[in-house]
Amino acid sequence: MPDSRSNLGVSIELPATAAYFAIYRGSDIILTYCSDCEKHPRLRPLRFGFHEAAHATAFGKILLAGMPEPQRTDYLEARGMQVLTPQTMISREALDPHLAEVATRGIAWEHEKFLPRQTCAAVPVRNGTGMQVGAMAVSTPSSKMTGRAKLVESTLREHAGLASSYLRGGSVTVPVAEYP
């Protein structure tokens, strides 16, 4: 049986990043996959099953941005918006316009809002009806992001597109890309 992570395109081949896949499960946003290697470790405390801090993570923000307003309000009221760094958005007045921009652009960037000196990006994964059902994300030290935003965004969009295709129809061959 083929590895569904490869079929979903979760194994993102992007140098100097850790990769993540999050989904809706019931009313929660749950991290279901995270890469972890010595050279590019996952962010701690992110792990399989992590479901906190959607307001501060890129994968959480892309999924929050896709929620209808009443669902988002219920979600945030039930879980709160904890301060994690000095840059964490903890008010709806700050978060809502940001999520509107995320929804328009189709990508969430998070610069030091979850952990100091870390940058993350996430894009949505959609099912056959176009509904947002998950998010693909990467993280890297902020110092390694300089000049790489376009590469990160295009790679994430490519892999999320492959994952969306897989969800619509079954099998997709994931190309292995070589990056400089």
Short mmCIF file of C-alpha atoms in Angstrom, two decimals:
data_model
loop_
_atom_site.label_atom_id
_atom_site.label_comp_id
_atom_site.label_asym_id
_atom_site.label_seq_id
_atom_site.Cartn_x
_atom_site.Cartn_y
_atom_site.Cartn_z
CA MET A 1 0.00 0.00 0.00
CA PRO A 2 1.46 3.38 -0.94
CA ASP A 3 2.36 5.88 1.74
CA SER A 4 -0.57 8.30 1.94
CA ARG A 5 1.72 11.07 3.17
CA SER A 6 3.61 10.91 -0.12
CA ASN A 7 0.35 10.74 -2.05
CA LEU A 8 -0.90 13.79 -0.21
CA GLY A 9 2.30 15.64 -0.99
CA VAL A 10 3.10 16.16 2.69
CA SER A 11 6.72 15.19 2.13
CA ILE A 12 7.57 18.67 0.96
CA GLU A 13 11.06 18.82 -0.48
CA LEU A 14 12.03 22.31 0.55
CA PRO A 15 15.51 22.84 1.97
CA ALA A 16 15.90 23.98 5.57
CA THR A 17 12.25 23.53 6.52
CA ALA A 18 10.12 21.21 8.60
CA ALA A 19 6.73 20.29 7.10
CA TYR A 20 3.29 19.93 8.67
CA PHE A 21 -0.23 18.85 7.72
CA ALA A 22 -3.27 19.92 9.73
CA ILE A 23 -6.95 19.07 9.31
CA TYR A 24 -10.33 19.86 10.73
CA ARG A 25 -11.51 17.10 13.05
CA GLY A 26 -14.91 17.89 14.42
CA SER A 27 -14.63 21.44 15.68
CA ASP A 28 -10.85 21.24 16.20
CA ILE A 29 -7.83 22.04 14.09
CA ILE A 30 -5.47 19.09 14.56
CA LEU A 31 -1.88 18.59 13.43
CA THR A 32 -1.79 15.15 11.81
CA TYR A 33 1.73 15.09 10.40
CA CYS A 34 5.01 16.80 11.12
CA SER A 35 8.42 16.09 9.71
CA ASP A 36 11.24 15.92 12.19
CA CYS A 37 14.91 15.52 11.40
CA GLU A 38 18.10 16.56 13.10
CA LYS A 39 18.95 19.24 10.53
CA HIS A 40 15.44 20.70 10.30
CA PRO A 41 13.53 19.84 13.47
CA ARG A 42 9.85 20.50 13.92
CA LEU A 43 8.93 23.39 16.14
CA ARG A 44 8.48 22.40 19.75
CA PRO A 45 5.75 21.91 21.05
CA LEU A 46 4.25 20.92 17.65
CA ARG A 47 3.57 17.19 17.47
CA PHE A 48 0.98 14.76 16.13
CA GLY A 49 -2.35 15.70 17.70
CA PHE A 50 -1.37 19.29 18.56
CA HIS A 51 -4.57 21.36 18.61
CA GLU A 52 -3.74 24.58 20.44
CA ALA A 53 -2.85 28.11 19.33
CA ALA A 54 -4.62 28.27 15.95
CA HIS A 55 -4.57 32.07 16.27
CA ALA A 56 -0.75 32.02 16.33
CA THR A 57 0.21 29.27 13.86
CA ALA A 58 0.23 29.55 10.07
CA PHE A 59 -1.73 26.31 9.64
CA GLY A 60 -4.24 27.51 12.22
CA LYS A 61 -4.64 30.90 10.57
CA ILE A 62 -5.26 29.48 7.10
CA LEU A 63 -7.94 27.19 8.53
CA LEU A 64 -9.46 29.94 10.68
CA ALA A 65 -9.58 32.20 7.61
CA GLY A 66 -11.64 29.57 5.80
CA MET A 67 -14.23 29.27 8.56
CA PRO A 68 -17.58 31.07 8.39
CA GLU A 69 -17.56 33.98 10.87
CA PRO A 70 -19.93 32.38 13.43
CA GLN A 71 -17.84 29.18 13.48
CA ARG A 72 -14.62 31.18 13.88
CA THR A 73 -16.13 33.18 16.74
CA ASP A 74 -17.27 30.01 18.51
CA TYR A 75 -13.84 28.43 17.95
CA LEU A 76 -11.88 31.38 19.32
CA GLU A 77 -14.24 32.01 22.24
CA ALA A 78 -14.00 28.36 23.30
CA ARG A 79 -10.19 28.23 23.09
CA GLY A 80 -9.06 31.78 23.77
CA MET A 81 -6.07 33.54 22.26
CA GLN A 82 -3.08 33.05 24.52
CA VAL A 83 0.01 35.28 24.34
CA LEU A 84 2.92 33.18 23.08
CA THR A 85 5.37 35.89 21.98
CA PRO A 86 5.29 39.70 22.04
CA GLN A 87 4.02 39.56 18.41
CA THR A 88 1.11 37.15 19.01
CA MET A 89 -2.25 38.63 17.98
CA ILE A 90 -4.57 38.22 20.96
CA SER A 91 -7.52 40.43 20.01
CA ARG A 92 -10.18 39.92 17.37
CA GLU A 93 -9.62 43.54 16.30
CA ALA A 94 -6.08 42.59 15.22
CA LEU A 95 -6.74 39.02 14.10
CA ASP A 96 -9.87 39.47 11.95
CA PRO A 97 -8.34 41.88 9.38
CA HIS A 98 -5.28 39.65 9.22
CA LEU A 99 -7.46 36.58 8.55
CA ALA A 100 -9.34 38.51 5.84
CA GLU A 101 -6.00 39.14 4.11
CA VAL A 102 -5.02 35.48 4.56
CA ALA A 103 -8.31 34.40 2.95
CA THR A 104 -7.77 36.77 0.02
CA ARG A 105 -4.15 35.77 -0.60
CA GLY A 106 -4.64 32.06 0.09
CA ILE A 107 -1.51 31.85 2.23
CA ALA A 108 -0.83 32.48 5.90
CA TRP A 109 2.56 33.77 6.98
CA GLU A 110 3.49 33.75 10.63
CA HIS A 111 6.59 35.67 11.69
CA GLU A 112 7.56 35.08 15.32
CA LYS A 113 3.94 34.98 16.53
CA PHE A 114 4.08 31.36 17.71
CA LEU A 115 7.77 31.07 18.64
CA PRO A 116 10.52 33.69 18.65
CA ARG A 117 12.93 33.64 15.69
CA GLN A 118 10.71 31.26 13.67
CA THR A 119 8.75 31.83 10.46
CA CYS A 120 5.98 29.60 9.14
CA ALA A 121 3.77 29.57 6.07
CA ALA A 122 0.65 27.55 5.26
CA VAL A 123 -1.77 27.09 2.36
CA PRO A 124 -5.15 25.34 2.25
CA VAL A 125 -5.89 21.85 1.00
CA ARG A 126 -9.36 21.49 -0.54
CA ASN A 127 -11.67 18.57 -1.20
CA GLY A 128 -13.63 17.87 -4.37
CA THR A 129 -16.25 20.50 -3.58
CA GLY A 130 -13.61 23.18 -3.04
CA MET A 131 -14.12 23.16 0.71
CA GLN A 132 -11.01 23.79 2.77
CA VAL A 133 -10.32 20.58 4.72
CA GLY A 134 -6.69 20.91 5.72
CA ALA A 135 -3.51 22.93 5.57
CA MET A 136 0.03 22.28 4.46
CA ALA A 137 2.68 24.26 6.29
CA VAL A 138 6.42 24.67 6.69
CA SER A 139 8.59 26.28 9.34
CA THR A 140 12.15 27.50 9.39
CA PRO A 141 14.27 29.85 11.46
CA SER A 142 13.44 33.42 10.43
CA SER A 143 17.10 33.99 9.54
CA LYS A 144 16.83 31.32 6.82
CA MET A 145 13.71 32.84 5.21
CA THR A 146 15.43 35.87 3.68
CA GLY A 147 14.87 35.86 -0.07
CA ARG A 148 12.94 32.58 -0.02
CA ALA A 149 9.31 33.68 0.35
CA LYS A 150 8.41 33.12 -3.32
CA LEU A 151 10.03 29.67 -3.39
CA VAL A 152 8.30 28.67 -0.16
CA GLU A 153 4.93 29.94 -1.38
CA SER A 154 5.13 28.29 -4.81
CA THR A 155 6.31 24.98 -3.34
CA LEU A 156 3.55 24.97 -0.74
CA ARG A 157 0.92 25.79 -3.37
CA GLU A 158 2.22 23.03 -5.64
CA HIS A 159 2.09 20.40 -2.91
CA ALA A 160 -1.29 21.57 -1.60
CA GLY A 161 -2.60 21.34 -5.16
CA LEU A 162 -1.35 17.76 -5.38
CA ALA A 163 -2.94 16.91 -2.04
CA SER A 164 -6.21 18.50 -3.17
CA SER A 165 -6.08 16.47 -6.40
CA TYR A 166 -5.53 13.32 -4.37
CA LEU A 167 -8.54 14.09 -2.20
CA ARG A 168 -10.67 14.68 -5.30
CA GLY A 169 -9.70 11.56 -7.17
CA GLY A 170 -7.45 9.14 -5.36
CA SER A 171 -3.92 8.74 -6.59
CA VAL A 172 -1.46 11.41 -7.63
CA THR A 173 2.19 10.98 -8.51
CA VAL A 174 4.20 13.48 -6.52
CA PRO A 175 7.15 14.83 -8.49
CA VAL A 176 10.47 15.06 -6.72
CA ALA A 177 11.85 18.54 -7.24
CA GLU A 178 15.47 19.52 -6.99
CA TYR A 179 16.12 22.89 -5.38
CA PRO A 180 19.42 24.73 -5.33
#
